[in-house]
């Protein structure tokens, strides 16, 4: 994997690309990969770059180092960047980052190790799939800091866990184990830390090898039907399915099956 060079200690998002996978790492080593305002601002830009690159078929979000996916928003900035009038500007940055992740057309995976707290859990919840290590810890400590948790960020959590579980997260701020997170529906699968990256790559490569238009149609249908069950744009979703049946990839899928070989999909 080739990472874009960034000064080691400088916080930021690091981008690496390989095998059709775009890896975005939260990098803030001094603060357990806490996300500062610049990182929130960067996330939509980095996602847009990966979305625009036809060679990228899956996006993985991870934390750098060995202690944390992300310990949430960078509290050390709150005194200046998240009080009084600036609080709503900060919320807007958070919201734009969450919206960019939720609106991504390509499949997104959160690879979670160690601490996954506050906004860290927020961005993980906006991904399509979540894999975690068995020692990871999950919490939203907003009530321990007196932060009002924006309703827009509650919705992705509610798409994963029952309201009573989300209330437990938000009322207590308590840290939950990977096993508890799995039982709540917050994560898809739990691995040992030593297997996590390999298993994430296996999952990502499985998706990379499948037909992009089929995945895009499925993702749009699942997102639209869960977010707007009453008003889902069924015409748009039907058009995405029709696009699959008209595609070269569908012809390639049929041919490959008959020729007993692995299909080679191009996303058209
Ligand atoms: N923002 C800014 N700095 C953070 C941070 C955050 N969200 N989370 C951790 N850090 C910093 C700590 O202040 C500490 O810095 P220091 O070495 O300069 O004192 C460093 O990261 C290491 O954390 P530390 O607290 O020493 O590690 P720990 O293993 O004892 O505890 C946590 C780890 C995650 C339990 C603890 O750091 C914590 O509760 N962090 C805040 C999490 C939070 O509330 N997130 C939601 C923000 S909205």
PDB file of C-alpha atoms and ligand atoms in Angstrom:
ATOM      1  CA  UNK A   1       0.000   0.000   0.000  1.00  0.00           C
ATOM      2  CA  UNK A   2       1.398   3.426  -0.860  1.00  0.00           C
ATOM      3  CA  UNK A   3       0.457   6.212   1.512  1.00  0.00           C
ATOM      4  CA  UNK A   4       0.617   9.846   0.510  1.00  0.00           C
ATOM      5  CA  UNK A   5       3.512  11.344   2.467  1.00  0.00           C
ATOM      6  CA  UNK A   6       2.334  13.357   5.453  1.00  0.00           C
ATOM      7  CA  UNK A   7       4.522  14.524   8.328  1.00  0.00           C
ATOM      8  CA  UNK A   8       4.220  11.747  10.922  1.00  0.00           C
ATOM      9  CA  UNK A   9       2.897  13.795  13.808  1.00  0.00           C
ATOM     10  CA  UNK A  10       0.742  16.165  11.802  1.00  0.00           C
ATOM     11  CA  UNK A  11      -2.961  15.362  12.242  1.00  0.00           C
ATOM     12  CA  UNK A  12      -4.899  14.785   9.055  1.00  0.00           C
ATOM     13  CA  UNK A  13      -6.553  12.214   6.847  1.00  0.00           C
ATOM     14  CA  UNK A  14      -4.162   9.874   5.073  1.00  0.00           C
ATOM     15  CA  UNK A  15      -5.086   8.319   1.801  1.00  0.00           C
ATOM     16  CA  UNK A  16      -3.791   5.068   0.337  1.00  0.00           C
ATOM     17  CA  UNK A  17      -4.990   3.232  -2.737  1.00  0.00           C
ATOM     18  CA  UNK A  18      -4.534  -0.390  -3.725  1.00  0.00           C
ATOM     19  CA  UNK A  19      -6.435  -3.242  -5.388  1.00  0.00           C
ATOM     20  CA  UNK A  20      -9.411  -0.988  -6.161  1.00  0.00           C
ATOM     21  CA  UNK A  21      -9.700  -0.025  -2.478  1.00  0.00           C
ATOM     22  CA  UNK A  22      -9.360   3.557  -1.217  1.00  0.00           C
ATOM     23  CA  UNK A  23      -8.162   3.575   2.394  1.00  0.00           C
ATOM     24  CA  UNK A  24      -8.782   6.719   4.430  1.00  0.00           C
ATOM     25  CA  UNK A  25      -6.926   6.789   7.781  1.00  0.00           C
ATOM     26  CA  UNK A  26      -7.765   9.149  10.628  1.00  0.00           C
ATOM     27  CA  UNK A  27      -4.326  10.224  11.797  1.00  0.00           C
ATOM     28  CA  UNK A  28      -3.899  12.202  14.994  1.00  0.00           C
ATOM     29  CA  UNK A  29      -1.430  10.093  16.976  1.00  0.00           C
ATOM     30  CA  UNK A  30      -1.124  12.410  19.991  1.00  0.00           C
ATOM     31  CA  UNK A  31      -4.901  12.322  20.529  1.00  0.00           C
ATOM     32  CA  UNK A  32      -6.023   8.781  19.719  1.00  0.00           C
ATOM     33  CA  UNK A  33      -6.966   9.862  16.179  1.00  0.00           C
ATOM     34  CA  UNK A  34      -9.440  12.455  17.432  1.00  0.00           C
ATOM     35  CA  UNK A  35     -10.890  14.359  14.483  1.00  0.00           C
ATOM     36  CA  UNK A  36     -10.034  18.051  14.450  1.00  0.00           C
ATOM     37  CA  UNK A  37     -11.928  20.692  12.469  1.00  0.00           C
ATOM     38  CA  UNK A  38      -9.542  20.413   9.529  1.00  0.00           C
ATOM     39  CA  UNK A  39     -10.052  16.633   9.378  1.00  0.00           C
ATOM     40  CA  UNK A  40     -13.850  17.065   9.402  1.00  0.00           C
ATOM     41  CA  UNK A  41     -13.426  19.608   6.591  1.00  0.00           C
ATOM     42  CA  UNK A  42     -11.111  17.276   4.663  1.00  0.00           C
ATOM     43  CA  UNK A  43     -13.368  14.220   4.760  1.00  0.00           C
ATOM     44  CA  UNK A  44     -15.884  15.316   2.072  1.00  0.00           C
ATOM     45  CA  UNK A  45     -12.963  16.367  -0.181  1.00  0.00           C
ATOM     46  CA  UNK A  46     -11.128  13.051   0.203  1.00  0.00           C
ATOM     47  CA  UNK A  47     -14.349  11.122  -0.385  1.00  0.00           C
ATOM     48  CA  UNK A  48     -15.074  13.161  -3.518  1.00  0.00           C
ATOM     49  CA  UNK A  49     -11.592  12.293  -4.847  1.00  0.00           C
ATOM     50  CA  UNK A  50     -12.196   8.576  -4.299  1.00  0.00           C
ATOM     51  CA  UNK A  51     -15.726   8.750  -5.701  1.00  0.00           C
ATOM     52  CA  UNK A  52     -14.393  10.367  -8.881  1.00  0.00           C
ATOM     53  CA  UNK A  53     -11.695   7.714  -9.438  1.00  0.00           C
ATOM     54  CA  UNK A  54     -13.157   4.877 -11.544  1.00  0.00           C
ATOM     55  CA  UNK A  55     -10.403   2.518 -10.364  1.00  0.00           C
ATOM     56  CA  UNK A  56     -11.726   2.724  -6.778  1.00  0.00           C
ATOM     57  CA  UNK A  57     -14.647   0.422  -6.053  1.00  0.00           C
ATOM     58  CA  UNK A  58     -14.668   0.299  -2.235  1.00  0.00           C
ATOM     59  CA  UNK A  59     -13.749   2.880   0.402  1.00  0.00           C
ATOM     60  CA  UNK A  60     -12.387   1.808   3.802  1.00  0.00           C
ATOM     61  CA  UNK A  61     -12.201   4.147   6.770  1.00  0.00           C
ATOM     62  CA  UNK A  62      -9.695   3.282   9.498  1.00  0.00           C
ATOM     63  CA  UNK A  63      -7.555   4.754  12.266  1.00  0.00           C
ATOM     64  CA  UNK A  64      -3.780   4.896  12.105  1.00  0.00           C
ATOM     65  CA  UNK A  65      -1.593   3.341  14.800  1.00  0.00           C
ATOM     66  CA  UNK A  66      -2.668   0.602  17.165  1.00  0.00           C
ATOM     67  CA  UNK A  67      -4.844   2.276  19.815  1.00  0.00           C
ATOM     68  CA  UNK A  68      -7.877   3.779  18.150  1.00  0.00           C
ATOM     69  CA  UNK A  69     -10.149   4.014  15.181  1.00  0.00           C
ATOM     70  CA  UNK A  70     -10.968   7.485  16.527  1.00  0.00           C
ATOM     71  CA  UNK A  71     -11.629   8.896  20.013  1.00  0.00           C
ATOM     72  CA  UNK A  72     -14.153  11.297  18.473  1.00  0.00           C
ATOM     73  CA  UNK A  73     -13.997  15.003  17.874  1.00  0.00           C
ATOM     74  CA  UNK A  74     -10.842  16.740  19.109  1.00  0.00           C
ATOM     75  CA  UNK A  75     -11.942  18.120  22.496  1.00  0.00           C
ATOM     76  CA  UNK A  76      -8.828  20.300  22.757  1.00  0.00           C
ATOM     77  CA  UNK A  77     -10.349  22.572  20.076  1.00  0.00           C
ATOM     78  CA  UNK A  78     -13.763  22.888  21.712  1.00  0.00           C
ATOM     79  CA  UNK A  79     -12.905  25.944  23.812  1.00  0.00           C
ATOM     80  CA  UNK A  80     -12.209  27.983  20.692  1.00  0.00           C
ATOM     81  CA  UNK A  81     -13.989  26.152  17.857  1.00  0.00           C
ATOM     82  CA  UNK A  82     -17.120  24.723  19.508  1.00  0.00           C
ATOM     83  CA  UNK A  83     -18.515  27.287  21.919  1.00  0.00           C
ATOM     84  CA  UNK A  84     -21.055  30.080  21.480  1.00  0.00           C
ATOM     85  CA  UNK A  85     -21.656  31.105  17.883  1.00  0.00           C
ATOM     86  CA  UNK A  86     -18.861  28.848  16.570  1.00  0.00           C
ATOM     87  CA  UNK A  87     -20.680  25.726  17.853  1.00  0.00           C
ATOM     88  CA  UNK A  88     -23.100  25.783  14.921  1.00  0.00           C
ATOM     89  CA  UNK A  89     -20.226  26.237  12.423  1.00  0.00           C
ATOM     90  CA  UNK A  90     -18.532  23.200  13.961  1.00  0.00           C
ATOM     91  CA  UNK A  91     -21.796  21.235  13.752  1.00  0.00           C
ATOM     92  CA  UNK A  92     -22.039  22.196  10.085  1.00  0.00           C
ATOM     93  CA  UNK A  93     -18.553  20.742   9.480  1.00  0.00           C
ATOM     94  CA  UNK A  94     -19.553  17.521  11.243  1.00  0.00           C
ATOM     95  CA  UNK A  95     -22.773  17.374   9.329  1.00  0.00           C
ATOM     96  CA  UNK A  96     -21.085  17.878   5.944  1.00  0.00           C
ATOM     97  CA  UNK A  97     -18.659  15.040   6.731  1.00  0.00           C
ATOM     98  CA  UNK A  98     -21.438  12.677   7.849  1.00  0.00           C
ATOM     99  CA  UNK A  99     -23.584  13.619   4.846  1.00  0.00           C
ATOM    100  CA  UNK A 100     -20.681  12.994   2.431  1.00  0.00           C
ATOM    101  CA  UNK A 101     -20.139   9.547   3.907  1.00  0.00           C
ATOM    102  CA  UNK A 102     -23.832   8.683   3.931  1.00  0.00           C
ATOM    103  CA  UNK A 103     -24.194   9.993   0.395  1.00  0.00           C
ATOM    104  CA  UNK A 104     -21.207   8.086  -1.001  1.00  0.00           C
ATOM    105  CA  UNK A 105     -22.180   6.119  -4.090  1.00  0.00           C
ATOM    106  CA  UNK A 106     -19.416   3.575  -3.566  1.00  0.00           C
ATOM    107  CA  UNK A 107     -19.602   0.980  -0.774  1.00  0.00           C
ATOM    108  CA  UNK A 108     -17.946   2.110   2.459  1.00  0.00           C
ATOM    109  CA  UNK A 109     -16.491  -0.039   5.234  1.00  0.00           C
ATOM    110  CA  UNK A 110     -15.356   1.097   8.688  1.00  0.00           C
ATOM    111  CA  UNK A 111     -12.430  -0.990   9.959  1.00  0.00           C
ATOM    112  CA  UNK A 112     -12.580  -0.341  13.702  1.00  0.00           C
ATOM    113  CA  UNK A 113      -9.852  -1.085  16.208  1.00  0.00           C
ATOM    114  CA  UNK A 114      -9.469   0.168  19.759  1.00  0.00           C
ATOM    115  CA  UNK A 115     -11.445   3.241  20.761  1.00  0.00           C
ATOM    116  CA  UNK A 116     -14.440   4.139  18.611  1.00  0.00           C
ATOM    117  CA  UNK A 117     -15.976   7.062  20.445  1.00  0.00           C
ATOM    118  CA  UNK A 118     -18.258  10.022  19.835  1.00  0.00           C
ATOM    119  CA  UNK A 119     -17.816  11.316  16.296  1.00  0.00           C
ATOM    120  CA  UNK A 120     -15.630   8.251  15.599  1.00  0.00           C
ATOM    121  CA  UNK A 121     -18.683   6.065  16.139  1.00  0.00           C
ATOM    122  CA  UNK A 122     -20.681   8.685  14.248  1.00  0.00           C
ATOM    123  CA  UNK A 123     -18.620   8.308  11.062  1.00  0.00           C
ATOM    124  CA  UNK A 124     -18.467   4.513  11.459  1.00  0.00           C
ATOM    125  CA  UNK A 125     -22.278   4.457  11.650  1.00  0.00           C
ATOM    126  CA  UNK A 126     -22.469   6.369   8.359  1.00  0.00           C
ATOM    127  CA  UNK A 127     -20.528   3.603   6.559  1.00  0.00           C
ATOM    128  CA  UNK A 128     -22.289   0.688   4.891  1.00  0.00           C
ATOM    129  CA  UNK A 129     -20.453  -2.038   6.828  1.00  0.00           C
ATOM    130  CA  UNK A 130     -18.436  -2.182  10.071  1.00  0.00           C
ATOM    131  CA  UNK A 131     -15.796  -4.727  11.059  1.00  0.00           C
ATOM    132  CA  UNK A 132     -14.161  -4.503  14.452  1.00  0.00           C
ATOM    133  CA  UNK A 133     -11.473  -6.026  16.605  1.00  0.00           C
ATOM    134  CA  UNK A 134     -12.628  -7.916  19.663  1.00  0.00           C
ATOM    135  CA  UNK A 135     -11.035  -5.450  22.097  1.00  0.00           C
ATOM    136  CA  UNK A 136     -12.607  -2.338  20.570  1.00  0.00           C
ATOM    137  CA  UNK A 137     -14.702  -0.031  22.746  1.00  0.00           C
ATOM    138  CA  UNK A 138     -17.737   1.911  21.582  1.00  0.00           C
ATOM    139  CA  UNK A 139     -19.289   4.969  23.209  1.00  0.00           C
ATOM    140  CA  UNK A 140     -20.930   8.308  22.620  1.00  0.00           C
ATOM    141  CA  UNK A 141     -19.841  10.382  25.642  1.00  0.00           C
ATOM    142  CA  UNK A 142     -21.709  13.555  24.549  1.00  0.00           C
ATOM    143  CA  UNK A 143     -23.680  13.686  27.835  1.00  0.00           C
ATOM    144  CA  UNK A 144     -20.432  13.458  29.812  1.00  0.00           C
ATOM    145  CA  UNK A 145     -19.278  16.669  28.085  1.00  0.00           C
ATOM    146  CA  UNK A 146     -22.598  18.500  27.993  1.00  0.00           C
ATOM    147  CA  UNK A 147     -22.737  18.286  24.182  1.00  0.00           C
ATOM    148  CA  UNK A 148     -26.132  18.213  22.443  1.00  0.00           C
ATOM    149  CA  UNK A 149     -26.031  15.301  20.020  1.00  0.00           C
ATOM    150  CA  UNK A 150     -27.382  16.503  16.688  1.00  0.00           C
ATOM    151  CA  UNK A 151     -30.547  14.616  15.602  1.00  0.00           C
ATOM    152  CA  UNK A 152     -29.086  14.241  12.098  1.00  0.00           C
ATOM    153  CA  UNK A 153     -26.383  11.990  13.574  1.00  0.00           C
ATOM    154  CA  UNK A 154     -28.865   9.945  15.602  1.00  0.00           C
ATOM    155  CA  UNK A 155     -30.540   8.684  12.425  1.00  0.00           C
ATOM    156  CA  UNK A 156     -27.584   6.534  11.180  1.00  0.00           C
ATOM    157  CA  UNK A 157     -27.366   4.975  14.649  1.00  0.00           C
ATOM    158  CA  UNK A 158     -31.097   4.247  14.592  1.00  0.00           C
ATOM    159  CA  UNK A 159     -30.656   2.515  11.247  1.00  0.00           C
ATOM    160  CA  UNK A 160     -28.333   0.047  13.016  1.00  0.00           C
ATOM    161  CA  UNK A 161     -29.546  -0.320  16.587  1.00  0.00           C
ATOM    162  CA  UNK A 162     -32.897  -0.270  18.341  1.00  0.00           C
ATOM    163  CA  UNK A 163     -34.000   3.043  19.915  1.00  0.00           C
ATOM    164  CA  UNK A 164     -33.475   1.612  23.425  1.00  0.00           C
ATOM    165  CA  UNK A 165     -29.852   0.778  22.563  1.00  0.00           C
ATOM    166  CA  UNK A 166     -29.223   4.219  21.104  1.00  0.00           C
ATOM    167  CA  UNK A 167     -30.764   5.742  24.243  1.00  0.00           C
ATOM    168  CA  UNK A 168     -28.448   3.616  26.384  1.00  0.00           C
ATOM    169  CA  UNK A 169     -25.456   4.885  24.355  1.00  0.00           C
ATOM    170  CA  UNK A 170     -26.523   8.541  24.593  1.00  0.00           C
ATOM    171  CA  UNK A 171     -27.953   8.586  28.139  1.00  0.00           C
ATOM    172  CA  UNK A 172     -24.985   6.830  29.773  1.00  0.00           C
ATOM    173  CA  UNK A 173     -21.962   7.677  27.599  1.00  0.00           C
ATOM    174  CA  UNK A 174     -20.723   4.285  28.823  1.00  0.00           C
ATOM    175  CA  UNK A 175     -18.113   2.317  26.849  1.00  0.00           C
ATOM    176  CA  UNK A 176     -19.494  -0.899  25.326  1.00  0.00           C
ATOM    177  CA  UNK A 177     -17.436  -3.902  24.247  1.00  0.00           C
ATOM    178  CA  UNK A 178     -17.225  -5.300  20.722  1.00  0.00           C
ATOM    179  CA  UNK A 179     -19.472  -8.197  21.776  1.00  0.00           C
ATOM    180  CA  UNK A 180     -22.077  -5.752  23.070  1.00  0.00           C
ATOM    181  CA  UNK A 181     -21.756  -3.651  19.910  1.00  0.00           C
ATOM    182  CA  UNK A 182     -22.366  -6.780  17.821  1.00  0.00           C
ATOM    183  CA  UNK A 183     -25.453  -7.670  19.874  1.00  0.00           C
ATOM    184  CA  UNK A 184     -26.786  -4.106  19.447  1.00  0.00           C
ATOM    185  CA  UNK A 185     -26.292  -4.258  15.672  1.00  0.00           C
ATOM    186  CA  UNK A 186     -23.620  -1.541  15.653  1.00  0.00           C
ATOM    187  CA  UNK A 187     -21.092  -3.799  13.877  1.00  0.00           C
ATOM    188  CA  UNK A 188     -21.320  -6.580  11.298  1.00  0.00           C
ATOM    189  CA  UNK A 189     -18.433  -8.782  12.422  1.00  0.00           C
ATOM    190  CA  UNK A 190     -15.804  -9.136  15.142  1.00  0.00           C
ATOM    191  CA  UNK A 191     -12.236 -10.398  14.574  1.00  0.00           C
ATOM    192  CA  UNK A 192      -9.039 -10.538  16.555  1.00  0.00           C
ATOM    193  CA  UNK A 193      -6.866  -7.481  16.017  1.00  0.00           C
ATOM    194  CA  UNK A 194      -4.311  -9.588  14.124  1.00  0.00           C
ATOM    195  CA  UNK A 195      -6.990 -10.745  11.649  1.00  0.00           C
ATOM    196  CA  UNK A 196      -8.893  -7.478  11.289  1.00  0.00           C
ATOM    197  CA  UNK A 197      -6.982  -5.883   8.413  1.00  0.00           C
ATOM    198  CA  UNK A 198      -6.754  -9.135   6.472  1.00  0.00           C
ATOM    199  CA  UNK A 199     -10.487  -9.813   6.902  1.00  0.00           C
ATOM    200  CA  UNK A 200     -11.311  -6.240   5.907  1.00  0.00           C
ATOM    201  CA  UNK A 201      -9.240  -6.661   2.759  1.00  0.00           C
ATOM    202  CA  UNK A 202     -10.945 -10.000   1.976  1.00  0.00           C
ATOM    203  CA  UNK A 203     -14.357  -8.365   2.323  1.00  0.00           C
ATOM    204  CA  UNK A 204     -13.341  -5.320   0.282  1.00  0.00           C
ATOM    205  CA  UNK A 205     -11.805  -7.475  -2.487  1.00  0.00           C
ATOM    206  CA  UNK A 206     -14.965  -9.600  -2.617  1.00  0.00           C
ATOM    207  CA  UNK A 207     -16.965  -6.427  -3.278  1.00  0.00           C
ATOM    208  CA  UNK A 208     -14.343  -5.073  -5.721  1.00  0.00           C
ATOM    209  CA  UNK A 209     -14.667  -8.286  -7.781  1.00  0.00           C
ATOM    210  CA  UNK A 210     -18.461  -7.989  -8.118  1.00  0.00           C
ATOM    211  CA  UNK A 211     -20.444  -5.926 -10.625  1.00  0.00           C
ATOM    212  CA  UNK A 212     -20.321  -2.235  -9.573  1.00  0.00           C
ATOM    213  CA  UNK A 213     -23.698  -1.404 -11.125  1.00  0.00           C
ATOM    214  CA  UNK A 214     -25.403  -4.252  -9.200  1.00  0.00           C
ATOM    215  CA  UNK A 215     -23.854  -2.992  -5.969  1.00  0.00           C
ATOM    216  CA  UNK A 216     -24.820   0.615  -6.723  1.00  0.00           C
ATOM    217  CA  UNK A 217     -28.435  -0.424  -7.379  1.00  0.00           C
ATOM    218  CA  UNK A 218     -28.552  -2.458  -4.142  1.00  0.00           C
ATOM    219  CA  UNK A 219     -26.953   0.307  -2.073  1.00  0.00           C
ATOM    220  CA  UNK A 220     -29.317   2.961  -3.422  1.00  0.00           C
ATOM    221  CA  UNK A 221     -32.362   0.751  -2.794  1.00  0.00           C
ATOM    222  CA  UNK A 222     -31.361  -0.155   0.765  1.00  0.00           C
ATOM    223  CA  UNK A 223     -30.470   3.438   1.687  1.00  0.00           C
ATOM    224  CA  UNK A 224     -33.509   5.032   0.072  1.00  0.00           C
ATOM    225  CA  UNK A 225     -35.967   2.462   1.469  1.00  0.00           C
ATOM    226  CA  UNK A 226     -34.577   2.714   5.012  1.00  0.00           C
ATOM    227  CA  UNK A 227     -34.209   6.520   5.015  1.00  0.00           C
ATOM    228  CA  UNK A 228     -37.428   7.444   3.228  1.00  0.00           C
ATOM    229  CA  UNK A 229     -39.676   4.367   3.363  1.00  0.00           C
ATOM    230  CA  UNK A 230     -42.823   6.372   2.529  1.00  0.00           C
ATOM    231  CA  UNK A 231     -41.423   8.634  -0.164  1.00  0.00           C
ATOM    232  CA  UNK A 232     -38.646   6.519  -1.729  1.00  0.00           C
ATOM    233  CA  UNK A 233     -38.067   7.405  -5.367  1.00  0.00           C
ATOM    234  CA  UNK A 234     -38.997   3.992  -6.770  1.00  0.00           C
ATOM    235  CA  UNK A 235     -38.601   5.252 -10.348  1.00  0.00           C
ATOM    236  CA  UNK A 236     -34.950   6.119  -9.705  1.00  0.00           C
ATOM    237  CA  UNK A 237     -34.346   2.758  -8.008  1.00  0.00           C
ATOM    238  CA  UNK A 238     -36.035   0.862 -10.871  1.00  0.00           C
ATOM    239  CA  UNK A 239     -33.857   2.763 -13.368  1.00  0.00           C
ATOM    240  CA  UNK A 240     -30.718   1.631 -11.519  1.00  0.00           C
ATOM    241  CA  UNK A 241     -31.880  -1.985 -11.761  1.00  0.00           C
ATOM    242  CA  UNK A 242     -32.741  -1.558 -15.460  1.00  0.00           C
ATOM    243  CA  UNK A 243     -29.239  -0.134 -16.028  1.00  0.00           C
ATOM    244  CA  UNK A 244     -27.820  -3.447 -14.737  1.00  0.00           C
ATOM    245  CA  UNK A 245     -29.868  -5.506 -17.199  1.00  0.00           C
ATOM    246  CA  UNK A 246     -28.700  -3.264 -20.064  1.00  0.00           C
ATOM    247  CA  UNK A 247     -25.060  -3.416 -19.032  1.00  0.00           C
ATOM    248  CA  UNK A 248     -21.996  -5.033 -20.608  1.00  0.00           C
ATOM    249  CA  UNK A 249     -21.274  -6.447 -17.153  1.00  0.00           C
ATOM    250  CA  UNK A 250     -24.508  -8.467 -17.191  1.00  0.00           C
ATOM    251  CA  UNK A 251     -23.493  -9.963 -20.559  1.00  0.00           C
ATOM    252  CA  UNK A 252     -20.019 -10.639 -19.137  1.00  0.00           C
ATOM    253  CA  UNK A 253     -21.539 -12.250 -16.008  1.00  0.00           C
ATOM    254  CA  UNK A 254     -23.657 -14.622 -18.114  1.00  0.00           C
ATOM    255  CA  UNK A 255     -20.740 -15.462 -20.443  1.00  0.00           C
ATOM    256  CA  UNK A 256     -18.337 -16.075 -17.570  1.00  0.00           C
ATOM    257  CA  UNK A 257     -20.821 -18.382 -15.866  1.00  0.00           C
ATOM    258  CA  UNK A 258     -21.247 -20.477 -19.008  1.00  0.00           C
ATOM    259  CA  UNK A 259     -17.487 -20.509 -19.656  1.00  0.00           C
ATOM    260  CA  UNK A 260     -16.841 -21.466 -16.009  1.00  0.00           C
ATOM    261  CA  UNK A 261     -14.468 -18.571 -15.375  1.00  0.00           C
ATOM    262  CA  UNK A 262     -14.352 -15.557 -13.073  1.00  0.00           C
ATOM    263  CA  UNK A 263     -16.128 -12.550 -14.615  1.00  0.00           C
ATOM    264  CA  UNK A 264     -14.259  -9.335 -15.262  1.00  0.00           C
ATOM    265  CA  UNK A 265     -16.594  -6.449 -14.551  1.00  0.00           C
ATOM    266  CA  UNK A 266     -16.027  -2.909 -15.812  1.00  0.00           C
ATOM    267  CA  UNK A 267     -18.931  -1.047 -14.225  1.00  0.00           C
ATOM    268  CA  UNK A 268     -20.684  -0.389 -17.525  1.00  0.00           C
TER     269      UNK A 268
HETATM  270  N1  LIG B   1      -9.930  14.899  21.871  1.00  0.00           N
HETATM  271  C1  LIG B   1      -8.714  15.395  22.176  1.00  0.00           C
HETATM  272  N2  LIG B   1      -7.752  14.676  22.797  1.00  0.00           N
HETATM  273  C2  LIG B   1      -8.041  13.411  23.111  1.00  0.00           C
HETATM  274  C3  LIG B   1      -9.291  12.822  22.820  1.00  0.00           C
HETATM  275  C4  LIG B   1     -10.266  13.632  22.164  1.00  0.00           C
HETATM  276  N3  LIG B   1     -11.459  13.163  21.817  1.00  0.00           N
HETATM  277  N4  LIG B   1      -9.283  11.549  23.259  1.00  0.00           N
HETATM  278  C5  LIG B   1      -8.069  11.341  23.792  1.00  0.00           C
HETATM  279  N5  LIG B   1      -7.331  12.451  23.702  1.00  0.00           N
HETATM  280  C6  LIG B   1      -5.937  12.650  24.141  1.00  0.00           C
HETATM  281  C7  LIG B   1      -5.832  12.685  25.653  1.00  0.00           C
HETATM  282  O1  LIG B   1      -6.149  13.982  26.139  1.00  0.00           O
HETATM  283  C8  LIG B   1      -4.361  12.316  25.841  1.00  0.00           C
HETATM  284  O2  LIG B   1      -3.588  13.457  25.563  1.00  0.00           O
HETATM  285  P1  LIG B   1      -2.345  13.828  26.559  1.00  0.00           P
HETATM  286  O3  LIG B   1      -1.385  12.664  26.390  1.00  0.00           O
HETATM  287  O4  LIG B   1      -1.836  15.105  25.985  1.00  0.00           O
HETATM  288  O5  LIG B   1      -2.903  13.924  27.931  1.00  0.00           O
HETATM  289  C9  LIG B   1      -4.118  11.318  24.712  1.00  0.00           C
HETATM  290  O6  LIG B   1      -5.166  11.515  23.756  1.00  0.00           O
HETATM  291  C10 LIG B   1      -4.170   9.871  25.175  1.00  0.00           C
HETATM  292  O7  LIG B   1      -5.392   9.698  25.865  1.00  0.00           O
HETATM  293  P2  LIG B   1      -5.464   9.225  27.405  1.00  0.00           P
HETATM  294  O8  LIG B   1      -6.714   9.805  27.982  1.00  0.00           O
HETATM  295  O9  LIG B   1      -4.189   9.518  28.097  1.00  0.00           O
HETATM  296  O10 LIG B   1      -5.586   7.656  27.196  1.00  0.00           O
HETATM  297  P3  LIG B   1      -6.376   6.644  28.128  1.00  0.00           P
HETATM  298  O11 LIG B   1      -6.085   5.288  27.596  1.00  0.00           O
HETATM  299  O12 LIG B   1      -6.112   6.931  29.547  1.00  0.00           O
HETATM  300  O13 LIG B   1      -7.929   6.978  27.852  1.00  0.00           O
HETATM  301  C11 LIG B   1      -9.888   7.451  26.507  1.00  0.00           C
HETATM  302  C12 LIG B   1      -8.462   6.846  26.565  1.00  0.00           C
HETATM  303  C13 LIG B   1     -10.345   7.346  25.053  1.00  0.00           C
HETATM  304  C14 LIG B   1     -10.822   6.669  27.397  1.00  0.00           C
HETATM  305  C15 LIG B   1      -9.852   8.918  26.972  1.00  0.00           C
HETATM  306  O14 LIG B   1      -8.780   9.578  26.287  1.00  0.00           O
HETATM  307  C16 LIG B   1     -11.109   9.679  26.680  1.00  0.00           C
HETATM  308  O15 LIG B   1     -12.090   9.529  27.417  1.00  0.00           O
HETATM  309  N6  LIG B   1     -11.125  10.512  25.612  1.00  0.00           N
HETATM  310  C17 LIG B   1     -12.228  11.351  25.284  1.00  0.00           C
HETATM  311  C18 LIG B   1     -13.223  10.591  24.437  1.00  0.00           C
HETATM  312  C19 LIG B   1     -14.435  11.433  24.154  1.00  0.00           C
HETATM  313  O16 LIG B   1     -15.085  11.949  25.022  1.00  0.00           O
HETATM  314  N7  LIG B   1     -14.766  11.523  22.858  1.00  0.00           N
HETATM  315  C20 LIG B   1     -15.909  12.233  22.402  1.00  0.00           C
HETATM  316  C21 LIG B   1     -15.550  13.601  21.958  1.00  0.00           C
HETATM  317  S1  LIG B   1     -17.001  14.453  21.432  1.00  0.00           S
END
